Amino acid sequence: MTRREWMQTGLGMAAGIMAASRVRGDEPGDDSDPAALIAKIGPMMEKIPVESAELGPGLHLIHGPGGNIAVLDGPDGLTVVDSGVPTRAKEVLETVKRVGGKPLVRLINTHWHFDHAGGNEVFAKAGATILATAATRSRLATEQYTEVFKMTTPASPAIALPTFTSDAFELHVGNEVVHLSAVPPAHTDGDLIVHFTSRDVIHTGDLFSNGIYPNIDASSLGWIGGMVAAADRILKLAGPRTRIIPGHGPMASREDLAAFRKMLATVHDRLNPLLDKGKTVSEAIVARPTSDLDSVWGKGFFTGGMFTRVAYDGLLQHRKTEK
Ligand SMILES: [Zn+2]
């Protein structure tokens, strides 16, 4: 899937609709409220087609509404990474079974967010055993309030919860060796990197959004310094030919991830002095620390103002918890 194809479909389409419907005023900061975004996402998710692409023998990508999904075909059935948004779960499951041609046996959650674990109940009822970090399980098991979106996510029913939790494990699926490793808090406090080592493909979950500003979930202890560290971790795993499935956006290379890491580190370095001076979130947004980066990175769900808000929120909270 090229960037152009991605922009024409799936989340690219969503991002385009977002950009077109966004309110842009003269006052800096008035495009910085992600809560307005969340009301639009639901109806938009209904319109985006579920699509698939082959990443090589026995490995498929499913993209469209929600985060990117990987499907690995193994001798015992299908192993799937992430389950998409709840409202499209049945359609996604049908697509998984169609491209994989086998029954579903296991589901890995990269983290708890509704656009990645929203299909858990439907997938579990179809026979999947769910694997995730303990932190992801505990967030799925309890009601979550996401401050920046002013959004409450109810606790998942028992069947939708991971039954196997660990921060590092290895799965042997046919000739594929899948390494799963958690990172310290970054996008959330339960992020998992999924590395298909034999095929040289990495699913990053939302530790990486290709070509666009990412969300950072401060309410789940995410913070930008952790995002930089996580990007470094993935860069170490990746070689020049590694193909990377980002949480959102088109398929990526190591260079795409390196560019994302550079953007994160740049913004981190600019926000730190604002924090040292005791600036509030609103003051940080008005300072427009991302103004020279927005034309490249601000074309997705998040404007520079929104990204500044989530990054600054996370940084503020991280400093508080450090003390
Ligand atoms: Zn996420």
Short mmCIF file of C-alpha atoms and ligand atoms in Angstrom, two decimals:
data_model
loop_
_atom_site.label_atom_id
_atom_site.label_comp_id
_atom_site.label_asym_id
_atom_site.label_seq_id
_atom_site.Cartn_x
_atom_site.Cartn_y
_atom_site.Cartn_z
CA MET A 1 0.00 0.00 0.00
CA THR A 2 1.55 3.28 -1.06
CA ARG A 3 0.96 6.55 0.73
CA ARG A 4 -1.22 7.68 -2.17
CA GLU A 5 -3.37 4.57 -1.95
CA TRP A 6 -3.58 4.98 1.79
CA MET A 7 -4.67 8.59 1.49
CA GLN A 8 -7.39 7.48 -0.90
CA THR A 9 -8.81 4.91 1.47
CA GLY A 10 -9.06 3.89 5.06
CA LEU A 11 -7.68 6.19 7.64
CA GLY A 12 -6.27 8.37 4.92
CA MET A 13 -9.83 9.11 3.96
CA ALA A 14 -10.72 9.74 7.59
CA ALA A 15 -7.73 12.01 7.95
CA GLY A 16 -8.75 13.89 4.83
CA ILE A 17 -12.30 14.38 6.08
CA MET A 18 -10.85 15.55 9.39
CA ALA A 19 -8.59 18.06 7.72
CA ALA A 20 -11.42 19.40 5.59
CA SER A 21 -13.84 19.75 8.47
CA ARG A 22 -11.38 21.20 10.90
CA VAL A 23 -11.97 24.69 12.18
CA ARG A 24 -8.98 26.87 11.52
CA GLY A 25 -9.13 30.37 12.95
CA ASP A 26 -6.61 33.16 13.35
CA GLU A 27 -6.22 32.54 17.04
CA PRO A 28 -3.48 30.04 17.71
CA GLY A 29 -4.75 27.13 19.70
CA ASP A 30 -8.33 27.03 18.46
CA ASP A 31 -7.63 23.89 16.47
CA SER A 32 -6.08 22.20 19.46
CA ASP A 33 -9.04 20.44 21.09
CA PRO A 34 -9.10 16.70 20.32
CA ALA A 35 -12.43 16.31 22.14
CA ALA A 36 -14.19 17.78 19.09
CA LEU A 37 -12.56 15.07 17.01
CA ILE A 38 -13.97 12.14 18.90
CA ALA A 39 -17.59 13.04 18.13
CA LYS A 40 -16.80 12.85 14.42
CA ILE A 41 -14.85 9.61 14.52
CA GLY A 42 -17.82 7.31 15.24
CA PRO A 43 -19.91 8.17 12.15
CA MET A 44 -16.77 8.34 10.03
CA MET A 45 -15.68 4.84 11.04
CA GLU A 46 -18.92 3.50 9.56
CA LYS A 47 -18.04 4.72 6.07
CA ILE A 48 -14.46 3.55 5.73
CA PRO A 49 -14.12 0.27 3.80
CA VAL A 50 -12.30 -2.72 5.33
CA GLU A 51 -9.48 -3.63 2.95
CA SER A 52 -6.66 -6.14 2.84
CA ALA A 53 -3.21 -6.46 1.30
CA GLU A 54 -0.82 -9.41 1.16
CA LEU A 55 2.52 -8.77 2.85
CA GLY A 56 4.02 -12.04 1.68
CA PRO A 57 3.19 -15.75 1.94
CA GLY A 58 0.90 -16.26 4.92
CA LEU A 59 0.93 -12.70 6.19
CA HIS A 60 -1.78 -10.14 5.49
CA LEU A 61 -2.56 -6.56 6.41
CA ILE A 62 -6.13 -5.45 7.06
CA HIS A 63 -6.68 -1.73 7.11
CA GLY A 64 -9.55 0.72 7.09
CA PRO A 65 -11.57 1.72 10.15
CA GLY A 66 -9.41 1.60 13.28
CA GLY A 67 -5.78 0.61 13.64
CA ASN A 68 -3.87 -1.59 11.21
CA ILE A 69 -4.32 -5.34 11.68
CA ALA A 70 -1.91 -8.17 10.83
CA VAL A 71 -3.06 -11.73 10.07
CA LEU A 72 -0.54 -14.60 10.23
CA ASP A 73 -1.51 -17.94 8.75
CA GLY A 74 -0.12 -20.85 10.79
CA PRO A 75 -0.59 -24.62 10.89
CA ASP A 76 -2.95 -24.37 13.87
CA GLY A 77 -4.99 -21.47 12.46
CA LEU A 78 -4.76 -17.69 12.35
CA THR A 79 -2.88 -15.37 14.70
CA VAL A 80 -4.14 -11.80 14.47
CA VAL A 81 -2.62 -8.57 15.79
CA ASP A 82 -5.33 -6.12 16.92
CA SER A 83 -9.07 -6.31 16.34
CA GLY A 84 -10.15 -2.83 15.18
CA VAL A 85 -13.16 -0.74 16.22
CA PRO A 86 -16.15 -2.44 17.92
CA THR A 87 -18.76 -1.31 15.40
CA ARG A 88 -16.95 -2.99 12.48
CA ALA A 89 -15.70 -6.09 14.31
CA LYS A 90 -17.89 -8.61 12.47
CA GLU A 91 -16.83 -7.31 9.07
CA VAL A 92 -13.17 -7.29 10.12
CA LEU A 93 -13.51 -10.87 11.41
CA GLU A 94 -15.02 -11.98 8.10
CA THR A 95 -12.11 -10.35 6.27
CA VAL A 96 -9.60 -12.06 8.59
CA LYS A 97 -11.13 -15.47 7.90
CA ARG A 98 -11.37 -14.81 4.17
CA VAL A 99 -7.76 -13.70 3.70
CA GLY A 100 -6.39 -16.31 6.12
CA GLY A 101 -8.63 -19.15 4.97
CA LYS A 102 -8.47 -20.83 8.40
CA PRO A 103 -10.12 -20.62 11.80
CA LEU A 104 -8.96 -17.94 14.18
CA VAL A 105 -6.89 -19.21 17.12
CA ARG A 106 -5.29 -16.22 18.79
CA LEU A 107 -5.44 -12.46 19.01
CA ILE A 108 -2.68 -10.17 20.24
CA ASN A 109 -3.62 -6.68 21.49
CA THR A 110 -0.87 -4.09 21.00
CA HIS A 111 -2.70 -1.89 23.59
CA TRP A 112 -6.18 -1.28 25.03
CA HIS A 113 -7.55 1.53 22.81
CA PHE A 114 -10.98 1.03 21.23
CA ASP A 115 -9.63 1.24 17.68
CA HIS A 116 -7.20 -1.66 18.36
CA ALA A 117 -8.98 -3.89 20.91
CA GLY A 118 -12.57 -2.95 20.03
CA GLY A 119 -13.21 -6.25 18.25
CA ASN A 120 -12.03 -8.43 21.15
CA GLU A 121 -15.46 -9.69 22.15
CA VAL A 122 -16.39 -10.73 18.60
CA PHE A 123 -12.97 -12.32 18.05
CA ALA A 124 -13.07 -14.20 21.39
CA LYS A 125 -16.53 -15.56 20.58
CA ALA A 126 -15.09 -16.79 17.28
CA GLY A 127 -12.54 -18.82 19.23
CA ALA A 128 -9.53 -16.55 19.73
CA THR A 129 -7.37 -16.70 22.85
CA ILE A 130 -6.31 -13.13 23.63
CA LEU A 131 -2.73 -12.16 24.55
CA ALA A 132 -1.56 -8.76 25.80
CA THR A 133 0.46 -7.06 28.52
CA ALA A 134 -0.92 -7.11 32.07
CA ALA A 135 -1.30 -3.31 31.91
CA THR A 136 -3.46 -3.61 28.79
CA ARG A 137 -5.60 -6.28 30.43
CA SER A 138 -6.12 -4.19 33.52
CA ARG A 139 -7.19 -1.13 31.50
CA LEU A 140 -9.60 -3.25 29.43
CA ALA A 141 -11.01 -4.75 32.64
CA THR A 142 -11.87 -1.38 34.19
CA GLU A 143 -13.69 1.76 33.03
CA GLN A 144 -11.26 4.24 31.50
CA TYR A 145 -11.63 8.01 31.30
CA THR A 146 -9.53 9.67 28.61
CA GLU A 147 -9.19 13.27 29.73
CA VAL A 148 -8.14 14.86 26.44
CA PHE A 149 -11.07 13.33 24.52
CA LYS A 150 -13.46 13.68 27.50
CA MET A 151 -14.29 10.08 26.69
CA THR A 152 -15.34 7.25 28.98
CA THR A 153 -14.68 3.71 27.79
CA PRO A 154 -16.65 1.11 29.78
CA ALA A 155 -14.98 -2.00 31.15
CA SER A 156 -14.93 -4.86 28.64
CA PRO A 157 -16.98 -8.00 29.29
CA ALA A 158 -14.95 -10.91 30.71
CA ILE A 159 -14.85 -12.78 27.41
CA ALA A 160 -13.13 -9.80 25.70
CA LEU A 161 -10.22 -9.76 28.18
CA PRO A 162 -6.78 -11.22 27.47
CA THR A 163 -6.38 -14.62 29.13
CA PHE A 164 -2.61 -14.67 28.75
CA THR A 165 -0.53 -11.69 29.85
CA SER A 166 3.19 -11.08 29.71
CA ASP A 167 5.66 -8.32 28.90
CA ALA A 168 7.88 -10.53 26.76
CA PHE A 169 7.14 -13.75 24.99
CA GLU A 170 7.93 -15.75 21.93
CA LEU A 171 5.35 -17.50 19.80
CA HIS A 172 6.24 -20.29 17.39
CA VAL A 173 3.70 -20.38 14.59
CA GLY A 174 4.80 -22.83 11.89
CA ASN A 175 8.13 -21.52 10.62
CA GLU A 176 7.49 -18.05 12.02
CA VAL A 177 8.98 -16.94 15.32
CA VAL A 178 7.02 -14.01 16.70
CA HIS A 179 8.74 -11.92 19.38
CA LEU A 180 6.47 -9.82 21.53
CA SER A 181 7.98 -7.20 23.80
CA ALA A 182 6.49 -4.52 26.00
CA VAL A 183 8.12 -1.10 26.33
CA PRO A 184 8.04 1.30 29.30
CA PRO A 185 5.10 3.79 29.12
CA ALA A 186 5.04 5.47 25.69
CA HIS A 187 1.69 5.68 23.82
CA THR A 188 0.02 3.98 26.83
CA ASP A 189 1.49 1.98 29.73
CA GLY A 190 0.83 -1.36 28.04
CA ASP A 191 2.25 -1.12 24.53
CA LEU A 192 3.52 -4.25 22.85
CA ILE A 193 5.83 -4.53 19.82
CA VAL A 194 5.10 -7.57 17.63
CA HIS A 195 8.03 -8.75 15.52
CA PHE A 196 7.52 -11.45 12.89
CA THR A 197 11.23 -12.28 12.87
CA SER A 198 11.26 -14.85 10.04
CA ARG A 199 9.36 -12.56 7.69
CA ASP A 200 11.15 -9.41 8.92
CA VAL A 201 7.92 -7.52 9.59
CA ILE A 202 7.19 -5.48 12.73
CA HIS A 203 3.75 -4.39 13.95
CA THR A 204 4.32 -1.37 16.20
CA GLY A 205 0.80 -0.67 17.43
CA ASP A 206 0.44 3.04 18.15
CA LEU A 207 4.11 3.46 19.08
CA PHE A 208 4.31 4.64 15.46
CA SER A 209 1.87 6.54 13.25
CA ASN A 210 3.42 6.77 9.80
CA GLY A 211 3.64 10.33 8.44
CA ILE A 212 1.23 11.91 10.93
CA TYR A 213 1.31 13.23 14.48
CA PRO A 214 0.45 10.40 16.88
CA ASN A 215 -1.90 10.42 19.81
CA ILE A 216 -0.17 10.09 23.17
CA ASP A 217 -2.52 8.92 25.91
CA ALA A 218 -1.53 10.81 29.06
CA SER A 219 -4.53 9.32 30.89
CA SER A 220 -2.89 5.91 30.35
CA LEU A 221 0.54 7.26 31.45
CA GLY A 222 1.78 7.78 27.89
CA TRP A 223 4.41 10.45 27.33
CA ILE A 224 6.61 11.74 24.52
CA GLY A 225 9.94 10.73 26.07
CA GLY A 226 8.63 7.17 26.20
CA MET A 227 7.57 7.45 22.55
CA VAL A 228 11.13 8.46 21.59
CA ALA A 229 12.58 5.55 23.58
CA ALA A 230 10.09 3.12 22.02
CA ALA A 231 11.00 4.35 18.51
CA ASP A 232 14.66 3.73 19.36
CA ARG A 233 13.81 0.23 20.49
CA ILE A 234 12.00 -0.54 17.22
CA LEU A 235 14.80 1.04 15.16
CA LYS A 236 17.20 -1.40 16.84
CA LEU A 237 14.99 -4.34 15.86
CA ALA A 238 14.60 -3.14 12.27
CA GLY A 239 17.05 -3.63 9.44
CA PRO A 240 17.21 -1.79 6.10
CA ARG A 241 14.68 -4.18 4.53
CA THR A 242 12.31 -4.54 7.47
CA ARG A 243 8.71 -3.71 6.67
CA ILE A 244 6.90 -1.91 9.44
CA ILE A 245 3.16 -1.98 10.08
CA PRO A 246 2.40 1.24 11.96
CA GLY A 247 -0.64 1.58 14.22
CA HIS A 248 -2.00 4.09 11.72
CA GLY A 249 -0.90 5.11 8.25
CA PRO A 250 0.58 3.24 5.30
CA MET A 251 3.20 0.47 5.47
CA ALA A 252 6.54 1.95 6.46
CA SER A 253 10.27 1.47 6.20
CA ARG A 254 12.98 1.97 8.81
CA GLU A 255 13.58 5.46 7.34
CA ASP A 256 9.93 6.41 7.84
CA LEU A 257 10.24 5.40 11.50
CA ALA A 258 13.53 7.30 11.84
CA ALA A 259 11.82 10.45 10.52
CA PHE A 260 8.99 9.96 13.03
CA ARG A 261 11.50 9.50 15.85
CA LYS A 262 13.28 12.70 14.81
CA MET A 263 10.01 14.65 14.85
CA LEU A 264 9.17 13.31 18.33
CA ALA A 265 12.62 14.13 19.72
CA THR A 266 12.46 17.65 18.24
CA VAL A 267 9.08 18.35 19.83
CA HIS A 268 10.22 16.82 23.14
CA ASP A 269 13.26 19.13 23.19
CA ARG A 270 11.05 22.15 22.51
CA LEU A 271 8.46 21.31 25.16
CA ASN A 272 10.92 20.66 27.98
CA PRO A 273 12.03 24.33 28.33
CA LEU A 274 8.35 25.45 28.32
CA LEU A 275 7.72 23.05 31.16
CA ASP A 276 10.82 24.31 33.01
CA LYS A 277 9.35 27.83 32.79
CA GLY A 278 6.10 26.58 34.31
CA LYS A 279 3.97 27.24 31.23
CA THR A 280 0.43 25.89 31.20
CA VAL A 281 -0.85 23.63 28.40
CA SER A 282 -2.65 26.61 26.81
CA GLU A 283 0.51 28.72 26.92
CA ALA A 284 2.50 25.89 25.37
CA ILE A 285 -0.05 25.61 22.53
CA VAL A 286 0.01 29.39 21.92
CA ALA A 287 3.83 29.21 21.64
CA ARG A 288 3.26 26.93 18.59
CA PRO A 289 6.31 24.75 19.12
CA THR A 290 5.43 22.59 16.10
CA SER A 291 4.75 25.37 13.56
CA ASP A 292 7.57 24.38 11.18
CA LEU A 293 6.59 20.68 11.40
CA ASP A 294 2.84 20.98 10.85
CA SER A 295 2.92 21.07 7.05
CA VAL A 296 4.48 17.58 7.07
CA TRP A 297 2.99 15.92 10.18
CA GLY A 298 -0.28 17.77 10.75
CA LYS A 299 -2.28 16.22 7.91
CA GLY A 300 -3.73 13.33 9.90
CA PHE A 301 -6.11 13.20 12.84
CA PHE A 302 -4.07 15.58 14.91
CA THR A 303 -3.18 19.18 14.17
CA GLY A 304 0.03 20.63 15.59
CA GLY A 305 -2.05 22.20 18.36
CA MET A 306 -3.65 18.89 19.32
CA PHE A 307 -0.33 17.12 19.27
CA THR A 308 1.22 19.84 21.43
CA ARG A 309 -1.64 19.37 23.87
CA VAL A 310 -1.32 15.59 24.23
CA ALA A 311 2.49 15.72 24.29
CA TYR A 312 2.53 18.50 26.90
CA ASP A 313 -0.15 16.81 29.04
CA GLY A 314 1.86 13.61 29.07
CA LEU A 315 5.09 15.41 29.86
CA LEU A 316 3.48 17.37 32.72
CA GLN A 317 2.10 14.19 34.18
CA HIS A 318 5.33 12.29 33.73
CA ARG A 319 7.26 14.99 35.66
CA LYS A 320 4.71 14.82 38.46
CA THR A 321 4.94 11.05 38.78
CA GLU A 322 8.75 11.14 38.64
CA LYS A 323 8.92 13.22 41.83
ZN ZN B 1 -3.84 3.95 20.51
#
